[in-house]
Amino acid sequence: MGRRIPGKKHKGVKDPIAQKELREEGLKHCINAPPKEIDFQEIPKSLERLMKLKQMTKEGMFNKRKKKTSNKTGLMDTSRLAGKERVLPGMTKPDRELPVLVQKPGEPEWIFLNRVKNATNDFIKEVKFEVKHNMKMKRDEKTGEVKFDKIEADPVDKMFEDKLTATKKHKKNPKGVSQPEGLSKTARRRMRLQARRADQGQTEREVKGGDDFSRLQDKVEFNEVVHRPPQLSALPRKA
């Protein structure tokens, strides 16, 4: 059974004649009112929109729909992706020109995609090489000859790179312990252990993490004889 919805409470006695007079008083200026301008005819909003669209069409404000170029050969071509790169905020350097690869007639799809993958990996390696050595590589399209031009490093990138290098060095050697290159990981750990022992004046066994229960062991002297086990005066807790 549904919830009972209470009705509106009628507080007090309302005069219907007084209510009608009040309603008619508010609509007095709207009923049978003469037009504001006698020689002016109001235009519907729908007609105004049609007139506006007609004027915009005459002025050429609507862009004509471009016809899609159909690929009759059915071969894949990477040149169709040109101009569709996504530009993000902060990208000030121009994009490099991507190599154009076209599927050959009779070439299987997986072979063409493998060629695209290899070309992409080579392209990424070239960019990393340029960034690492601050150089610009230029390749002649006809002869394939490669030339390198030295460019100045961006001061902002250089500042971040120096800061990152300093942070890595600090994490690798936080206490300033000298770690010569060419040593193995075990040798470097042993050197750090020796440096810590020298600073704290501890023995090698204590540095490694304990005295191996030496204080709990009995020292048996030479020619000492034991006839019976020791007698315990206290019983175990859970005896």
GROMACS .gro file of C-alpha atoms in nm:
model
  239
    1MET     CA    1   0.000   0.000   0.000
    2GLY     CA    2   0.138   0.337  -0.099
    3ARG     CA    3   0.215   0.628   0.123
    4ARG     CA    4  -0.070   0.864   0.200
    5ILE     CA    5  -0.006   1.200   0.036
    6PRO     CA    6  -0.151   1.481   0.244
    7GLY     CA    7  -0.363   1.737   0.064
    8LYS     CA    8  -0.322   2.113   0.065
    9LYS     CA    9  -0.459   2.271   0.376
   10HIS     CA   10  -0.710   2.548   0.317
   11LYS     CA   11  -0.633   2.802   0.584
   12GLY     CA   12  -0.913   3.045   0.636
   13VAL     CA   13  -1.214   3.127   0.419
   14LYS     CA   14  -1.124   3.282   0.082
   15ASP     CA   15  -1.375   3.492  -0.103
   16PRO     CA   16  -1.397   3.377  -0.470
   17ILE     CA   17  -1.528   3.716  -0.582
   18ALA     CA   18  -1.230   3.896  -0.429
   19GLN     CA   19  -0.993   3.645  -0.588
   20LYS     CA   20  -1.148   3.705  -0.932
   21GLU     CA   21  -1.117   4.082  -0.898
   22LEU     CA   22  -0.751   4.049  -0.799
   23ARG     CA   23  -0.680   3.824  -1.097
   24GLU     CA   24  -0.852   4.057  -1.343
   25GLU     CA   25  -0.661   4.354  -1.202
   26GLY     CA   26  -0.330   4.189  -1.298
   27LEU     CA   27  -0.450   4.106  -1.653
   28LYS     CA   28  -0.618   4.440  -1.717
   29HIS     CA   29  -0.334   4.573  -1.934
   30CYS     CA   30  -0.306   4.251  -2.140
   31ILE     CA   31  -0.665   4.174  -2.239
   32ASN     CA   32  -0.801   4.358  -2.545
   33ALA     CA   33  -0.503   4.595  -2.538
   34PRO     CA   34  -0.434   4.795  -2.858
   35PRO     CA   35  -0.098   4.743  -3.039
   36LYS     CA   36   0.193   4.960  -2.934
   37GLU     CA   37   0.248   5.075  -3.293
   38ILE     CA   38  -0.048   5.078  -3.527
   39ASP     CA   39   0.152   5.043  -3.852
   40PHE     CA   40   0.382   4.766  -3.722
   41GLN     CA   41   0.320   4.394  -3.766
   42GLU     CA   42   0.495   4.154  -3.527
   43ILE     CA   43   0.711   3.888  -3.699
   44PRO     CA   44   0.712   3.536  -3.555
   45LYS     CA   45   1.038   3.407  -3.412
   46SER     CA   46   1.045   3.112  -3.651
   47LEU     CA   47   1.030   3.348  -3.949
   48GLU     CA   48   1.312   3.557  -3.801
   49ARG     CA   49   1.533   3.248  -3.773
   50LEU     CA   50   1.463   3.153  -4.136
   51MET     CA   51   1.554   3.501  -4.255
   52LYS     CA   52   1.875   3.493  -4.052
   53LEU     CA   53   1.979   3.156  -4.195
   54LYS     CA   54   1.908   3.279  -4.547
   55GLN     CA   55   2.128   3.582  -4.496
   56MET     CA   56   2.411   3.372  -4.348
   57THR     CA   57   2.394   3.140  -4.648
   58LYS     CA   58   2.428   3.432  -4.889
   59GLU     CA   59   2.731   3.565  -4.701
   60GLY     CA   60   2.900   3.224  -4.713
   61MET     CA   61   2.926   3.179  -4.339
   62PHE     CA   62   2.856   2.807  -4.369
   63ASN     CA   63   3.155   2.592  -4.461
   64LYS     CA   64   3.100   2.357  -4.746
   65ARG     CA   65   3.125   1.994  -4.654
   66LYS     CA   66   3.444   1.842  -4.787
   67LYS     CA   67   3.407   1.535  -4.996
   68LYS     CA   68   3.583   1.231  -4.864
   69THR     CA   69   3.852   1.106  -5.095
   70SER     CA   70   3.798   0.740  -5.147
   71ASN     CA   71   4.100   0.515  -5.174
   72LYS     CA   72   4.030   0.314  -5.484
   73THR     CA   73   4.344   0.103  -5.457
   74GLY     CA   74   4.269  -0.003  -5.099
   75LEU     CA   75   4.636   0.030  -4.995
   76MET     CA   76   4.740   0.183  -4.664
   77ASP     CA   77   4.925   0.513  -4.670
   78THR     CA   78   5.073   0.701  -4.373
   79SER     CA   79   5.047   1.038  -4.550
   80ARG     CA   80   4.676   1.050  -4.460
   81LEU     CA   81   4.772   1.096  -4.095
   82ALA     CA   82   4.965   1.416  -4.167
   83GLY     CA   83   4.822   1.722  -3.997
   84LYS     CA   84   4.635   1.523  -3.733
   85GLU     CA   85   4.899   1.557  -3.462
   86ARG     CA   86   4.773   1.655  -3.120
   87VAL     CA   87   4.925   1.980  -2.993
   88LEU     CA   88   4.947   2.003  -2.615
   89PRO     CA   89   5.009   2.314  -2.402
   90GLY     CA   90   5.378   2.394  -2.366
   91MET     CA   91   5.486   2.243  -2.699
   92THR     CA   92   5.703   2.520  -2.842
   93LYS     CA   93   5.928   2.317  -3.070
   94PRO     CA   94   5.798   2.223  -3.415
   95ASP     CA   95   5.725   1.859  -3.488
   96ARG     CA   96   5.958   1.658  -3.704
   97GLU     CA   97   5.849   1.539  -4.043
   98LEU     CA   98   5.738   1.179  -4.029
   99PRO     CA   99   5.846   0.935  -4.298
  100VAL     CA  100   5.581   0.850  -4.555
  101LEU     CA  101   5.522   0.479  -4.602
  102VAL     CA  102   5.290   0.338  -4.866
  103GLN     CA  103   5.179  -0.020  -4.890
  104LYS     CA  104   5.303  -0.185  -5.205
  105PRO     CA  105   5.064  -0.370  -5.436
  106GLY     CA  106   5.045  -0.732  -5.329
  107GLU     CA  107   5.223  -0.664  -4.999
  108PRO     CA  108   5.053  -0.837  -4.703
  109GLU     CA  109   4.922  -0.619  -4.426
  110TRP     CA  110   5.143  -0.769  -4.154
  111ILE     CA  111   5.458  -0.703  -4.359
  112PHE     CA  112   5.359  -0.340  -4.412
  113LEU     CA  113   5.285  -0.294  -4.041
  114ASN     CA  114   5.623  -0.449  -3.961
  115ARG     CA  115   5.789  -0.192  -4.187
  116VAL     CA  116   5.601   0.086  -4.007
  117LYS     CA  117   5.714  -0.052  -3.671
  118ASN     CA  118   6.081  -0.064  -3.776
  119ALA     CA  119   6.064   0.288  -3.918
  120THR     CA  120   5.905   0.413  -3.595
  121ASN     CA  121   6.177   0.256  -3.380
  122ASP     CA  122   6.449   0.409  -3.597
  123PHE     CA  123   6.277   0.746  -3.575
  124ILE     CA  124   6.264   0.729  -3.194
  125LYS     CA  125   6.633   0.633  -3.175
  126GLU     CA  126   6.727   0.928  -3.393
  127VAL     CA  127   6.535   1.169  -3.170
  128LYS     CA  128   6.698   1.029  -2.856
  129PHE     CA  129   7.042   1.061  -3.017
  130GLU     CA  130   6.974   1.424  -3.106
  131VAL     CA  131   6.855   1.507  -2.755
  132LYS     CA  132   7.152   1.334  -2.593
  133HIS     CA  133   7.420   1.507  -2.803
  134ASN     CA  134   7.238   1.839  -2.872
  135MET     CA  135   7.252   1.787  -3.245
  136LYS     CA  136   7.015   1.819  -3.538
  137MET     CA  137   7.021   1.545  -3.797
  138LYS     CA  138   6.943   1.618  -4.161
  139ARG     CA  139   6.902   1.345  -4.420
  140ASP     CA  140   6.910   1.402  -4.792
  141GLU     CA  141   6.599   1.249  -4.947
  142LYS     CA  142   6.770   1.168  -5.277
  143THR     CA  143   7.110   1.037  -5.172
  144GLY     CA  144   7.028   0.938  -4.813
  145GLU     CA  145   7.335   1.121  -4.680
  146VAL     CA  146   7.311   1.220  -4.314
  147LYS     CA  147   7.451   1.546  -4.174
  148PHE     CA  148   7.465   1.664  -3.815
  149ASP     CA  149   7.439   2.026  -3.704
  150LYS     CA  150   7.533   2.134  -3.352
  151ILE     CA  151   7.259   2.325  -3.171
  152GLU     CA  152   7.256   2.508  -2.842
  153ALA     CA  153   7.095   2.329  -2.552
  154ASP     CA  154   6.782   2.475  -2.403
  155PRO     CA  155   6.880   2.640  -2.070
  156VAL     CA  156   6.559   2.526  -1.903
  157ASP     CA  157   6.608   2.164  -2.010
  158LYS     CA  158   6.971   2.178  -1.903
  159MET     CA  159   6.876   2.309  -1.560
  160PHE     CA  160   6.626   2.027  -1.505
  161GLU     CA  161   6.876   1.769  -1.630
  162ASP     CA  162   7.147   1.890  -1.390
  163LYS     CA  163   6.901   1.886  -1.102
  164LEU     CA  164   6.791   1.532  -1.188
  165THR     CA  165   7.153   1.414  -1.209
  166ALA     CA  166   7.235   1.567  -0.871
  167THR     CA  167   6.931   1.401  -0.715
  168LYS     CA  168   7.031   1.060  -0.850
  169LYS     CA  169   7.386   1.099  -0.717
  170HIS     CA  170   7.254   1.197  -0.374
  171LYS     CA  171   7.026   0.894  -0.358
  172LYS     CA  172   7.302   0.662  -0.472
  173ASN     CA  173   7.560   0.790  -0.223
  174PRO     CA  174   7.375   0.975   0.055
  175LYS     CA  175   7.653   0.975   0.317
  176GLY     CA  176   7.931   1.081   0.086
  177VAL     CA  177   8.108   0.744   0.091
  178SER     CA  178   8.339   0.717  -0.205
  179GLN     CA  179   8.229   0.446  -0.445
  180PRO     CA  180   8.479   0.396  -0.725
  181GLU     CA  181   8.341   0.269  -1.050
  182GLY     CA  182   8.417  -0.081  -1.173
  183LEU     CA  183   8.347  -0.254  -0.840
  184SER     CA  184   8.076  -0.509  -0.792
  185LYS     CA  185   7.771  -0.456  -0.576
  186THR     CA  186   7.913  -0.678  -0.299
  187ALA     CA  187   8.241  -0.486  -0.294
  188ARG     CA  188   8.062  -0.153  -0.269
  189ARG     CA  189   7.848  -0.285   0.017
  190ARG     CA  190   8.162  -0.403   0.198
  191MET     CA  191   8.320  -0.059   0.158
  192ARG     CA  192   8.013   0.111   0.304
  193LEU     CA  193   8.019  -0.136   0.594
  194GLN     CA  194   8.382  -0.061   0.668
  195ALA     CA  195   8.318   0.313   0.657
  196ARG     CA  196   8.029   0.281   0.901
  197ARG     CA  197   8.238   0.065   1.136
  198ALA     CA  198   8.518   0.320   1.130
  199ASP     CA  199   8.277   0.603   1.212
  200GLN     CA  200   8.105   0.424   1.501
  201GLY     CA  201   8.405   0.232   1.634
  202GLN     CA  202   8.227  -0.104   1.618
  203THR     CA  203   8.351  -0.446   1.530
  204GLU     CA  204   8.255  -0.614   1.208
  205ARG     CA  205   8.028  -0.862   1.386
  206GLU     CA  206   7.838  -0.586   1.567
  207VAL     CA  207   7.792  -0.391   1.247
  208LYS     CA  208   7.645  -0.693   1.073
  209GLY     CA  209   7.366  -0.706   1.327
  210GLY     CA  210   7.452  -0.874   1.656
  211ASP     CA  211   7.711  -1.046   1.879
  212ASP     CA  212   7.592  -1.398   1.787
  213PHE     CA  213   7.471  -1.472   2.146
  214SER     CA  214   7.826  -1.468   2.279
  215ARG     CA  215   7.711  -1.339   2.618
  216LEU     CA  216   7.477  -1.638   2.663
  217GLN     CA  217   7.741  -1.905   2.604
  218ASP     CA  218   7.936  -2.082   2.879
  219LYS     CA  219   8.313  -2.067   2.869
  220VAL     CA  220   8.446  -2.417   2.936
  221GLU     CA  221   8.799  -2.417   3.070
  222PHE     CA  222   9.058  -2.683   3.000
  223ASN     CA  223   9.031  -3.010   3.200
  224GLU     CA  224   8.690  -2.914   3.345
  225VAL     CA  225   8.461  -3.209   3.427
  226VAL     CA  226   8.081  -3.199   3.457
  227HIS     CA  227   7.920  -3.488   3.652
  228ARG     CA  228   7.550  -3.397   3.620
  229PRO     CA  229   7.328  -3.140   3.456
  230PRO     CA  230   7.240  -2.826   3.649
  231GLN     CA  231   6.944  -2.828   3.888
  232LEU     CA  232   6.673  -2.576   3.810
  233SER     CA  233   6.505  -2.419   4.109
  234ALA     CA  234   6.226  -2.251   3.908
  235LEU     CA  235   5.971  -2.449   3.715
  236PRO     CA  236   5.865  -2.356   3.364
  237ARG     CA  237   5.564  -2.128   3.335
  238LYS     CA  238   5.344  -2.388   3.161
  239ALA     CA  239   5.456  -2.693   3.358
   0.00000   0.00000   0.00000
